[in-house]
Amino acid sequence: MAISPSIHYNDEDLASRWREFFEDTGMRGHAILLADRYPEERSLRIDFQHINAYDPDLASYLLENPAKAVKAAENVMHSLLPAERSQVRLHFRLQGLPLDARVEIRDLRSKHLGKMVCIEGLVRKATEVRPRLVDAVFRCARCDTELHVKQEGVLLKEPLECSRDGGGCGRTSGSTKFILLPEESSYEDTQKVEVQESPEGLRGGAQPERLEGFLIDDITGRISPGDRVILNGILTGNQRSGPQGKSTLFNIMLQVSSVEYREHEYDEIKITPEDIEKIRDEASKEDIVKEIAHSISPTIYGFDIEKEAFALQLFSGVSKVMQDGTKIRGDIHILLVGDPGLAKSQLLSYMSQLAPRGIYTSGKSSSAAGLTAAAVKDEFGEGRWTLEAGALVLADKGIACVDELDKMSDNDRSAMHQIMESQIITVAKAGITATLQARCSILGAANPIYGRFQNEQMLGAQIDMPPALLSRFDLIFILQDKPNSSRDRSIASHILKAHRVGERRKLEKTPEGVEESTVAEESRLVEPVFDREFLRKYISYAKRINPILTDDAIAIIMEEYLRIRKLGEEPGASMPITARQLEAYVRLSEASARGRLNELVERQDAERAIRIVGHYLQKLAREGDVLDIDRIGGDMSHNQRSHIATVLDIIRNVPDEFGGAAIGDIVEKAKKMKIDEVEARKIVEKLARTGEIYEQKAGVYKIANK
Ligand code: ADP
Ligand code: MG
């Protein structure tokens, strides 16, 4: 629809056009019905299309001169109501704006001021709902006359004189005082929100821009931070004022006319019938999940299992609501722990761009809301409390890639448990109590405390995160940078080739001295199997499928779970895995079935899950041959703990007259207790370092507190 700016109406024309519209389209009857239910109903919502179909000129005029047109529409609407409804005040709220009224926040310019625009975004902040004076009643202190002053804007407007027309004494504000009568005055509810551009609309790395919106009356109090909304409204300028007085610079804000909600994440990605055909076609091919894994960050060499797990994370398991109302998350949480320089950040950033609704953030985010959410009292709220959404709330129904997760704030640390399990966050502070949704998968990365990961130490002791939090990850991958000449060669060659491909892309043709065919081959090496756009379509299509476990899959998972549990039955052994891992198997298998666009979770899906969980458990929990889940959370495994106790006992039991335990004797005795020499020496060293024993003289140890 082309907007012709030439349309002009005088007040009468405008009123008569609206009158015709209301009468001819049945909207008058609609308004009367609403008026009967006033004040429960306070808005007439009208689709733009409705107006456009009846009177395209009026519709364009409305977009160009919204303040005037809406006011006229409201006046006409009220005049058409039956006389006994004269007190009714309905809002005329416009929704369903056409595409050409849609503007990205970053594209808002001065030409949009005063126009009707449609902004799509993510709600970041919302203040409490608070009343605002609209009709202030004052009493003249000299003659007691009551005066009404309509209020607009933020500053209170007082009467200038006690007007004689209104039956007053005629004194000006210099010779009388005007006293505000709060009980006589009337108010409306107001709320301020801040929306930011949706992450999927952003070009890589760009910071999302933000816009303030102002809501009044019946549409207040419904928006929560984290909501995806379309705000229709009038863009207005807000003069800045500084210490030197009023400025010629303006801030912009949106006077919101109506709010539309985005329900489903997959609404955002348009999939055509041709796309579906291609998706189905690819899905039928040999091991599609692996192909998708190969499309994740192809310039990063290796990490095959990790990338396969990332692919499953993109699909996620099935979220369930049981008959008793219990919710079970389907989202898969993955943690990468590892030495610096192993491409963790690269992988995270790639995933955040690939995943629909993905975001990339750091644990030590600078905003008050951090990763979770916060209630703050800042300039934005103008004295009101504001609820601000953190990264995980903004990533609702997406993947939150959180780098340096171990560096999160204490506030986040305590809120993370709730987020990772029940996927909500409750904020209760001052006037604000709210529950925000954070149904996102977390892909976290953390560096070991000591810089590098040490095999012999427990994970819990090496990463600054509470065990209970660690146990909520479905998968924890340890990445280690151990020199290994054949692997090093492959990585180096991959990185170097990738660089050459990147260089070649800047040139028109391959210069002499380098083989064109070699570079072409190298280019295939770092090319994703599927491009990002297709993958996003594939993912959002696959997520509509809710696969169900087959008997086969149940039996396989059960068997594996029991097999590992059984390892824990041996005397002295500790708990191998817990029911949490069982859920991880289920989620991963479901995701695998989704990835294949299959409605059944079958043997191959269960096997994939077992292979991936097995990979992580082996790396993490392997100690001798016993899987020991205590290694994940605690800072010592059951075995180590009992070995340390044994060594301590040995030292303690040496009679005093010996003057301490000689290292040779300790090693001998430890051997009899099935602790090998290397370990025994290590334990002694560690105990001496931590001060539990001390070296009485060279090679002779005593218990410190004896
Ligand atoms: P981290 O976050 O783990 O400290 P980065 O993501 O910053 O590491 O990666 C460091 C650099 O090393 C990146 O430029 C990355 O491309 C490169 N790199 C590391 N490992 C690999 C690999 N396996 N394949 C390709 N490049 C790699
Ligand atoms: Mg990093």
PDB file of N, CA, C and O and ligand atoms in Angstrom, residues 299-303 339-346 403 447 487 491 494-495, ligand 1:
ATOM      1  N   THR A 299      35.165 -24.583  10.528  1.00  0.00           N
ATOM      2  CA  THR A 299      36.565 -24.151  10.575  1.00  0.00           C
ATOM      3  C   THR A 299      37.262 -24.663  11.830  1.00  0.00           C
ATOM      4  O   THR A 299      38.481 -24.654  11.903  1.00  0.00           O
ATOM      5  N   ILE A 300      36.475 -25.080  12.825  1.00  0.00           N
ATOM      6  CA  ILE A 300      37.095 -25.646  14.030  1.00  0.00           C
ATOM      7  C   ILE A 300      37.261 -27.144  13.812  1.00  0.00           C
ATOM      8  O   ILE A 300      36.302 -27.872  13.558  1.00  0.00           O
ATOM      9  N   TYR A 301      38.489 -27.576  13.959  1.00  0.00           N
ATOM     10  CA  TYR A 301      38.813 -28.967  13.684  1.00  0.00           C
ATOM     11  C   TYR A 301      38.440 -29.848  14.885  1.00  0.00           C
ATOM     12  O   TYR A 301      38.622 -29.460  16.037  1.00  0.00           O
ATOM     13  N   GLY A 302      37.968 -31.048  14.586  1.00  0.00           N
ATOM     14  CA  GLY A 302      37.736 -32.026  15.642  1.00  0.00           C
ATOM     15  C   GLY A 302      36.453 -31.773  16.414  1.00  0.00           C
ATOM     16  O   GLY A 302      35.487 -31.254  15.865  1.00  0.00           O
ATOM     17  N   PHE A 303      36.457 -32.162  17.684  1.00  0.00           N
ATOM     18  CA  PHE A 303      35.287 -32.036  18.560  1.00  0.00           C
ATOM     19  C   PHE A 303      34.063 -32.715  17.961  1.00  0.00           C
ATOM     20  O   PHE A 303      32.954 -32.194  18.053  1.00  0.00           O
ATOM     21  N   ASP A 339      40.879 -25.933  28.967  1.00  0.00           N
ATOM     22  CA  ASP A 339      42.046 -25.087  28.882  1.00  0.00           C
ATOM     23  C   ASP A 339      41.785 -23.931  27.928  1.00  0.00           C
ATOM     24  O   ASP A 339      40.974 -24.042  27.017  1.00  0.00           O
ATOM     25  N   PRO A 340      42.475 -22.830  28.113  1.00  0.00           N
ATOM     26  CA  PRO A 340      42.298 -21.700  27.209  1.00  0.00           C
ATOM     27  C   PRO A 340      42.813 -22.008  25.803  1.00  0.00           C
ATOM     28  O   PRO A 340      43.665 -22.880  25.632  1.00  0.00           O
ATOM     29  N   GLY A 341      42.256 -21.323  24.839  1.00  0.00           N
ATOM     30  CA  GLY A 341      42.735 -21.462  23.467  1.00  0.00           C
ATOM     31  C   GLY A 341      42.250 -22.697  22.742  1.00  0.00           C
ATOM     32  O   GLY A 341      42.790 -23.092  21.728  1.00  0.00           O
ATOM     33  N   LEU A 342      41.174 -23.325  23.266  1.00  0.00           N
ATOM     34  CA  LEU A 342      40.681 -24.536  22.612  1.00  0.00           C
ATOM     35  C   LEU A 342      39.407 -24.290  21.812  1.00  0.00           C
ATOM     36  O   LEU A 342      38.641 -25.202  21.570  1.00  0.00           O
ATOM     37  N   ALA A 343      39.197 -23.055  21.446  1.00  0.00           N
ATOM     38  CA  ALA A 343      38.073 -22.699  20.574  1.00  0.00           C
ATOM     39  C   ALA A 343      36.712 -22.778  21.248  1.00  0.00           C
ATOM     40  O   ALA A 343      35.687 -22.829  20.578  1.00  0.00           O
ATOM     41  N   LYS A 344      36.698 -22.745  22.568  1.00  0.00           N
ATOM     42  CA  LYS A 344      35.408 -22.770  23.264  1.00  0.00           C
ATOM     43  C   LYS A 344      34.562 -21.556  22.886  1.00  0.00           C
ATOM     44  O   LYS A 344      33.395 -21.690  22.534  1.00  0.00           O
ATOM     45  N   SER A 345      35.181 -20.391  22.973  1.00  0.00           N
ATOM     46  CA  SER A 345      34.421 -19.168  22.664  1.00  0.00           C
ATOM     47  C   SER A 345      33.935 -19.178  21.221  1.00  0.00           C
ATOM     48  O   SER A 345      32.813 -18.766  20.930  1.00  0.00           O
ATOM     49  N   GLN A 346      34.786 -19.658  20.334  1.00  0.00           N
ATOM     50  CA  GLN A 346      34.409 -19.749  18.919  1.00  0.00           C
ATOM     51  C   GLN A 346      33.192 -20.639  18.726  1.00  0.00           C
ATOM     52  O   GLN A 346      32.262 -20.294  18.004  1.00  0.00           O
ATOM     53  N   ASP A 403      29.512 -17.675  27.862  1.00  0.00           N
ATOM     54  CA  ASP A 403      30.957 -17.841  28.001  1.00  0.00           C
ATOM     55  C   ASP A 403      31.333 -17.443  29.427  1.00  0.00           C
ATOM     56  O   ASP A 403      30.650 -16.637  30.041  1.00  0.00           O
ATOM     57  N   ASN A 447      36.444 -21.838  32.407  1.00  0.00           N
ATOM     58  CA  ASN A 447      37.870 -22.132  32.478  1.00  0.00           C
ATOM     59  C   ASN A 447      38.166 -22.732  33.835  1.00  0.00           C
ATOM     60  O   ASN A 447      37.573 -22.349  34.831  1.00  0.00           O
ATOM     61  N   ARG A 487      47.599 -35.399  16.392  1.00  0.00           N
ATOM     62  CA  ARG A 487      46.442 -34.516  16.482  1.00  0.00           C
ATOM     63  C   ARG A 487      46.870 -33.066  16.253  1.00  0.00           C
ATOM     64  O   ARG A 487      46.205 -32.314  15.557  1.00  0.00           O
ATOM     65  N   ILE A 491      45.295 -30.489  13.535  1.00  0.00           N
ATOM     66  CA  ILE A 491      44.690 -29.193  13.879  1.00  0.00           C
ATOM     67  C   ILE A 491      45.436 -28.073  13.174  1.00  0.00           C
ATOM     68  O   ILE A 491      44.827 -27.198  12.542  1.00  0.00           O
ATOM     69  N   HIS A 494      44.664 -27.969   9.601  1.00  0.00           N
ATOM     70  CA  HIS A 494      43.300 -27.482   9.387  1.00  0.00           C
ATOM     71  C   HIS A 494      43.247 -25.959   9.528  1.00  0.00           C
ATOM     72  O   HIS A 494      42.663 -25.265   8.695  1.00  0.00           O
ATOM     73  N   ILE A 495      43.868 -25.448  10.590  1.00  0.00           N
ATOM     74  CA  ILE A 495      43.839 -24.002  10.830  1.00  0.00           C
ATOM     75  C   ILE A 495      44.543 -23.264   9.686  1.00  0.00           C
ATOM     76  O   ILE A 495      44.033 -22.278   9.148  1.00  0.00           O
TER      77      ILE A 495
HETATM   78  P1  ADP B   1      38.941 -20.417  24.236  1.00  0.00           P
HETATM   79  O1  ADP B   1      37.672 -19.664  24.327  1.00  0.00           O
HETATM   80  O2  ADP B   1      38.766 -21.883  24.454  1.00  0.00           O
HETATM   81  O3  ADP B   1      40.001 -19.870  25.117  1.00  0.00           O
HETATM   82  P2  ADP B   1      39.070 -19.380  21.520  1.00  0.00           P
HETATM   83  O4  ADP B   1      37.686 -19.703  21.065  1.00  0.00           O
HETATM   84  O5  ADP B   1      39.341 -17.969  21.859  1.00  0.00           O
HETATM   85  O6  ADP B   1      39.481 -20.319  22.748  1.00  0.00           O
HETATM   86  O7  ADP B   1      40.061 -19.919  20.380  1.00  0.00           O
HETATM   87  C1  ADP B   1      41.379 -19.521  20.224  1.00  0.00           C
HETATM   88  C2  ADP B   1      41.790 -19.594  18.768  1.00  0.00           C
HETATM   89  O8  ADP B   1      42.326 -20.855  18.443  1.00  0.00           O
HETATM   90  C3  ADP B   1      40.655 -19.337  17.819  1.00  0.00           C
HETATM   91  O9  ADP B   1      41.066 -18.408  16.859  1.00  0.00           O
HETATM   92  C4  ADP B   1      40.387 -20.687  17.192  1.00  0.00           C
HETATM   93  O10 ADP B   1      39.969 -20.524  15.899  1.00  0.00           O
HETATM   94  C5  ADP B   1      41.721 -21.399  17.282  1.00  0.00           C
HETATM   95  N1  ADP B   1      41.551 -22.842  17.481  1.00  0.00           N
HETATM   96  C6  ADP B   1      41.671 -23.507  18.640  1.00  0.00           C
HETATM   97  N2  ADP B   1      41.392 -24.827  18.493  1.00  0.00           N
HETATM   98  C7  ADP B   1      41.093 -25.000  17.198  1.00  0.00           C
HETATM   99  C8  ADP B   1      40.712 -26.135  16.419  1.00  0.00           C
HETATM  100  N3  ADP B   1      40.551 -27.348  16.954  1.00  0.00           N
HETATM  101  N4  ADP B   1      40.465 -25.947  15.107  1.00  0.00           N
HETATM  102  C9  ADP B   1      40.587 -24.713  14.565  1.00  0.00           C
HETATM  103  N5  ADP B   1      40.936 -23.621  15.239  1.00  0.00           N
HETATM  104  C10 ADP B   1      41.202 -23.731  16.542  1.00  0.00           C
END
